[in-house]
Amino acid sequence: MTAPVDDIQEVLFTEEQITRRVRELARAISRDYADRTPLLVSVLKGAVYFLTDLSRALAVPVEIDFMAITTYGGTKAQSGVVRLIKDLDVEITGRDVILVEDIIDTGLTAGYLLRLLQARAPASLRICTLLDRPHRRILETLDIAYRGFDVPDRFLVGYGLDYRERYRHLPFIGVLKDEVLAVRAAPDAAAALPEA
Ligand code: IMP
Ligand code: MG
């Protein structure tokens, strides 16, 4: 039996690098939100690892909440249309909301979520993403207040990022071996990219 780590071709960010960067982001957020209580909002499940580490590194009081979404027949990459299957538990009107993302790729998911949240009249609304893949951006107007790392156009797993629900628990972020994508995935690896 092979271990999940054997399916990794290359580690892009080690556990230590991620920890250091998450602390830097937390410091910036703590500075910007001094005297406020931001509400960290994430989409299940990819951003959960990042959100929990980020929240624990914050020096300001903080609350967390979650949404869950699903895509319509795999067409999200083109349309950005996603369906909300779990809404937030709390009201966000008048709150300082930070949308915490694992990775922003085309930006369509984040764009959809921003519109949804903005309609509820929060006091402020910003994006914090651990990873940013700007080369694949379709929604070019997306304003990212906090970003951890820029990443290349390669399929990544670990620290919350999955391939078919696996590898999320890896403590580092790495590139999956081509043969793993080829064996388990379909026709082209790129098709695996936009799954939320
Ligand atoms: P976007 O709407 O294209 O920006 O989609 C972003 C979502 O796609 C992320 O929240 C991830 O769930 C997923 N995603 C994008 N790139 C990767 C990757 O390299 N590995 C795993 N999931 C990814
Ligand atoms: Mg995600």
Short mmCIF file of C-alpha atoms and ligand atoms in Angstrom, two decimals:
data_model
loop_
_atom_site.label_atom_id
_atom_site.label_comp_id
_atom_site.label_asym_id
_atom_site.label_seq_id
_atom_site.Cartn_x
_atom_site.Cartn_y
_atom_site.Cartn_z
CA MET A 1 0.00 0.00 0.00
CA THR A 2 1.31 3.44 -0.84
CA ALA A 3 1.03 6.43 1.46
CA PRO A 4 -0.66 9.63 0.23
CA VAL A 5 2.68 11.40 0.36
CA ASP A 6 4.03 8.96 -2.28
CA ASP A 7 1.62 10.53 -4.79
CA ILE A 8 3.33 13.91 -4.46
CA GLN A 9 5.74 14.96 -7.16
CA GLU A 10 7.05 18.09 -5.53
CA VAL A 11 6.40 20.07 -2.36
CA LEU A 12 5.71 23.72 -3.17
CA PHE A 13 5.20 25.01 0.37
CA THR A 14 6.35 23.18 3.48
CA GLU A 15 4.44 23.13 6.73
CA GLU A 16 6.92 25.67 8.16
CA GLN A 17 6.56 28.02 5.19
CA ILE A 18 2.78 27.89 5.44
CA THR A 19 2.84 28.52 9.20
CA ARG A 20 5.11 31.52 8.76
CA ARG A 21 3.00 33.03 5.99
CA VAL A 22 -0.27 32.42 7.86
CA ARG A 23 1.16 34.28 10.87
CA GLU A 24 2.15 37.20 8.63
CA LEU A 25 -1.34 37.39 7.19
CA ALA A 26 -2.82 37.20 10.70
CA ARG A 27 -0.60 40.07 11.81
CA ALA A 28 -1.78 42.22 8.91
CA ILE A 29 -5.42 41.41 9.61
CA SER A 30 -5.00 42.04 13.35
CA ARG A 31 -3.54 45.45 12.55
CA ASP A 32 -6.27 46.37 10.07
CA TYR A 33 -9.11 45.15 12.28
CA ALA A 34 -7.90 46.53 15.61
CA ASP A 35 -10.90 47.30 17.84
CA ARG A 36 -13.19 45.24 15.60
CA THR A 37 -14.44 41.67 15.64
CA PRO A 38 -14.18 40.32 12.13
CA LEU A 39 -16.30 37.39 11.01
CA LEU A 40 -14.25 34.88 9.05
CA VAL A 41 -16.40 33.16 6.45
CA SER A 42 -15.28 30.11 4.50
CA VAL A 43 -16.63 27.65 2.05
CA LEU A 44 -16.44 24.02 3.10
CA LYS A 45 -14.22 22.20 2.88
CA GLY A 46 -10.98 23.34 1.29
CA ALA A 47 -10.43 26.53 3.27
CA VAL A 48 -11.09 24.98 6.67
CA TYR A 49 -7.46 24.14 7.39
CA PHE A 50 -6.36 27.67 6.54
CA LEU A 51 -9.23 29.30 8.44
CA THR A 52 -8.55 27.43 11.65
CA ASP A 53 -4.83 28.24 11.60
CA LEU A 54 -5.45 31.86 10.60
CA SER A 55 -8.05 32.40 13.32
CA ARG A 56 -5.74 31.02 15.99
CA ALA A 57 -3.00 33.42 14.94
CA LEU A 58 -5.21 36.53 15.17
CA ALA A 59 -4.78 39.01 18.00
CA VAL A 60 -8.29 40.46 17.66
CA PRO A 61 -11.55 38.80 18.74
CA VAL A 62 -12.94 36.79 15.87
CA GLU A 63 -15.95 34.70 14.91
CA ILE A 64 -16.15 32.02 12.24
CA ASP A 65 -18.93 30.69 10.03
CA PHE A 66 -19.27 28.39 7.03
CA MET A 67 -21.12 27.94 3.78
CA ALA A 68 -21.27 24.97 1.50
CA ILE A 69 -21.71 25.13 -2.25
CA THR A 70 -21.98 22.75 -5.12
CA THR A 71 -21.52 23.29 -8.82
CA TYR A 72 -24.14 22.83 -11.47
CA GLY A 73 -23.10 19.91 -13.65
CA GLY A 74 -19.46 20.89 -13.69
CA THR A 75 -20.13 24.05 -15.63
CA LYS A 76 -18.78 26.41 -13.00
CA ALA A 77 -15.56 27.00 -14.88
CA GLN A 78 -17.51 28.74 -17.59
CA SER A 79 -20.43 30.28 -15.76
CA GLY A 80 -19.43 30.80 -12.15
CA VAL A 81 -22.88 29.56 -11.21
CA VAL A 82 -22.81 27.65 -7.96
CA ARG A 83 -25.64 26.48 -5.74
CA LEU A 84 -25.66 27.22 -2.03
CA ILE A 85 -26.31 24.01 -0.10
CA LYS A 86 -25.54 25.41 3.34
CA ASP A 87 -25.94 29.06 4.23
CA LEU A 88 -24.23 30.95 7.04
CA ASP A 89 -25.66 30.49 10.53
CA VAL A 90 -25.29 34.15 11.46
CA GLU A 91 -26.50 37.40 9.95
CA ILE A 92 -23.75 39.53 8.50
CA THR A 93 -25.50 42.88 8.19
CA GLY A 94 -23.24 45.50 9.74
CA ARG A 95 -20.44 42.96 10.31
CA ASP A 96 -16.84 43.14 9.18
CA VAL A 97 -16.68 40.06 7.00
CA ILE A 98 -13.55 38.41 5.64
CA LEU A 99 -14.09 35.74 3.02
CA VAL A 100 -11.34 33.20 3.62
CA GLU A 101 -10.42 31.09 0.58
CA ASP A 102 -7.99 28.26 0.04
CA ILE A 103 -7.19 29.17 -3.57
CA ILE A 104 -8.52 31.64 -6.08
CA ASP A 105 -8.22 30.29 -9.57
CA THR A 106 -10.64 31.68 -12.15
CA GLY A 107 -12.10 33.85 -9.39
CA LEU A 108 -15.64 32.90 -10.39
CA THR A 109 -16.48 31.17 -7.11
CA ALA A 110 -15.18 34.06 -5.02
CA GLY A 111 -16.98 36.53 -7.29
CA TYR A 112 -20.27 34.71 -6.81
CA LEU A 113 -19.81 34.55 -3.03
CA LEU A 114 -18.88 38.22 -2.82
CA ARG A 115 -22.07 39.22 -4.60
CA LEU A 116 -24.10 36.98 -2.32
CA LEU A 117 -22.51 38.40 0.83
CA GLN A 118 -22.51 42.01 -0.35
CA ALA A 119 -26.27 41.84 -0.86
CA ARG A 120 -26.65 41.37 2.90
CA ALA A 121 -25.03 44.74 3.61
CA PRO A 122 -22.00 43.90 5.73
CA ALA A 123 -20.10 46.90 7.18
CA SER A 124 -17.08 45.71 5.21
CA LEU A 125 -16.17 42.74 3.04
CA ARG A 126 -12.69 41.61 2.08
CA ILE A 127 -11.02 38.54 0.63
CA CYS A 128 -8.19 36.64 2.25
CA THR A 129 -6.82 33.76 0.19
CA LEU A 130 -3.92 31.51 0.99
CA LEU A 131 -3.15 30.80 -2.66
CA ASP A 132 -3.67 32.86 -5.76
CA ARG A 133 -3.31 31.58 -9.32
CA PRO A 134 -3.61 34.81 -11.25
CA HIS A 135 -2.79 33.29 -14.65
CA ARG A 136 -6.12 31.51 -14.78
CA ARG A 137 -8.19 34.45 -13.67
CA ILE A 138 -11.39 35.04 -15.59
CA LEU A 139 -12.94 37.53 -13.16
CA GLU A 140 -10.29 40.22 -13.43
CA THR A 141 -11.96 42.75 -11.17
CA LEU A 142 -11.51 40.64 -8.05
CA ASP A 143 -9.88 42.67 -5.31
CA ILE A 144 -7.80 40.49 -2.98
CA ALA A 145 -6.89 42.23 0.29
CA TYR A 146 -4.75 39.43 1.76
CA ARG A 147 -2.92 36.75 -0.23
CA GLY A 148 -0.48 34.12 0.97
CA PHE A 149 1.33 32.87 -2.11
CA ASP A 150 1.06 33.09 -5.88
CA VAL A 151 1.02 29.63 -7.43
CA PRO A 152 1.67 28.29 -10.92
CA ASP A 153 -0.85 26.53 -13.13
CA ARG A 154 -0.32 23.04 -11.69
CA PHE A 155 -2.78 20.93 -9.79
CA LEU A 156 -2.10 21.26 -6.05
CA VAL A 157 -3.14 19.21 -3.04
CA GLY A 158 -2.67 19.38 0.70
CA TYR A 159 -3.45 21.82 3.50
CA GLY A 160 -7.14 21.60 2.60
CA LEU A 161 -6.81 21.22 -1.15
CA ASP A 162 -8.14 17.93 -2.44
CA TYR A 163 -8.11 15.75 -5.44
CA ARG A 164 -11.41 13.86 -5.39
CA GLU A 165 -11.70 14.46 -1.64
CA ARG A 166 -8.28 13.05 -0.86
CA TYR A 167 -4.97 14.61 0.26
CA ARG A 168 -6.63 17.46 2.21
CA HIS A 169 -4.92 16.35 5.42
CA LEU A 170 -1.36 16.65 4.11
CA PRO A 171 0.39 19.35 6.18
CA PHE A 172 2.20 20.79 3.13
CA ILE A 173 1.07 21.95 -0.32
CA GLY A 174 2.37 19.90 -3.20
CA VAL A 175 1.96 18.99 -6.83
CA LEU A 176 0.27 15.69 -7.51
CA LYS A 177 2.12 13.26 -9.75
CA ASP A 178 0.83 13.26 -13.31
CA GLU A 179 0.19 9.53 -13.24
CA VAL A 180 -2.11 9.93 -10.23
CA LEU A 181 -4.16 12.51 -12.09
CA ALA A 182 -4.05 10.44 -15.24
CA VAL A 183 -5.08 7.20 -13.56
CA ARG A 184 -7.90 8.53 -11.43
CA ALA A 185 -9.03 11.42 -13.48
CA ALA A 186 -10.61 11.79 -16.61
CA PRO A 187 -9.42 12.82 -19.96
CA ASP A 188 -7.44 15.84 -18.95
CA ALA A 189 -6.04 16.99 -15.69
CA ALA A 190 -7.27 20.50 -16.30
CA ALA A 191 -10.81 19.21 -15.93
CA ALA A 192 -9.99 18.47 -12.32
CA LEU A 193 -8.87 22.02 -11.63
CA PRO A 194 -12.11 23.87 -11.16
CA GLU A 195 -13.86 21.47 -8.78
CA ALA A 196 -14.80 23.42 -5.65
P1 IMP B 1 -12.32 29.30 -8.97
O1 IMP B 1 -13.79 29.62 -9.02
O2 IMP B 1 -11.83 28.84 -10.30
O3 IMP B 1 -11.50 30.45 -8.46
O4 IMP B 1 -12.23 28.04 -8.05
C1 IMP B 1 -11.54 27.97 -6.87
C2 IMP B 1 -11.80 26.61 -6.25
O5 IMP B 1 -11.35 25.56 -7.13
C3 IMP B 1 -11.00 26.44 -4.99
O6 IMP B 1 -11.72 26.85 -3.84
C4 IMP B 1 -10.68 24.97 -4.97
O7 IMP B 1 -11.73 24.25 -4.32
C5 IMP B 1 -10.65 24.57 -6.42
N1 IMP B 1 -9.26 24.49 -6.92
C6 IMP B 1 -8.66 25.36 -7.76
N2 IMP B 1 -7.39 24.99 -8.00
C7 IMP B 1 -7.17 23.87 -7.29
C8 IMP B 1 -6.00 23.01 -7.11
O8 IMP B 1 -4.92 23.22 -7.67
N3 IMP B 1 -6.18 21.95 -6.30
C9 IMP B 1 -7.35 21.68 -5.65
N4 IMP B 1 -8.44 22.47 -5.77
C10 IMP B 1 -8.36 23.54 -6.59
MG MG B 2 -12.67 25.41 -2.29
#
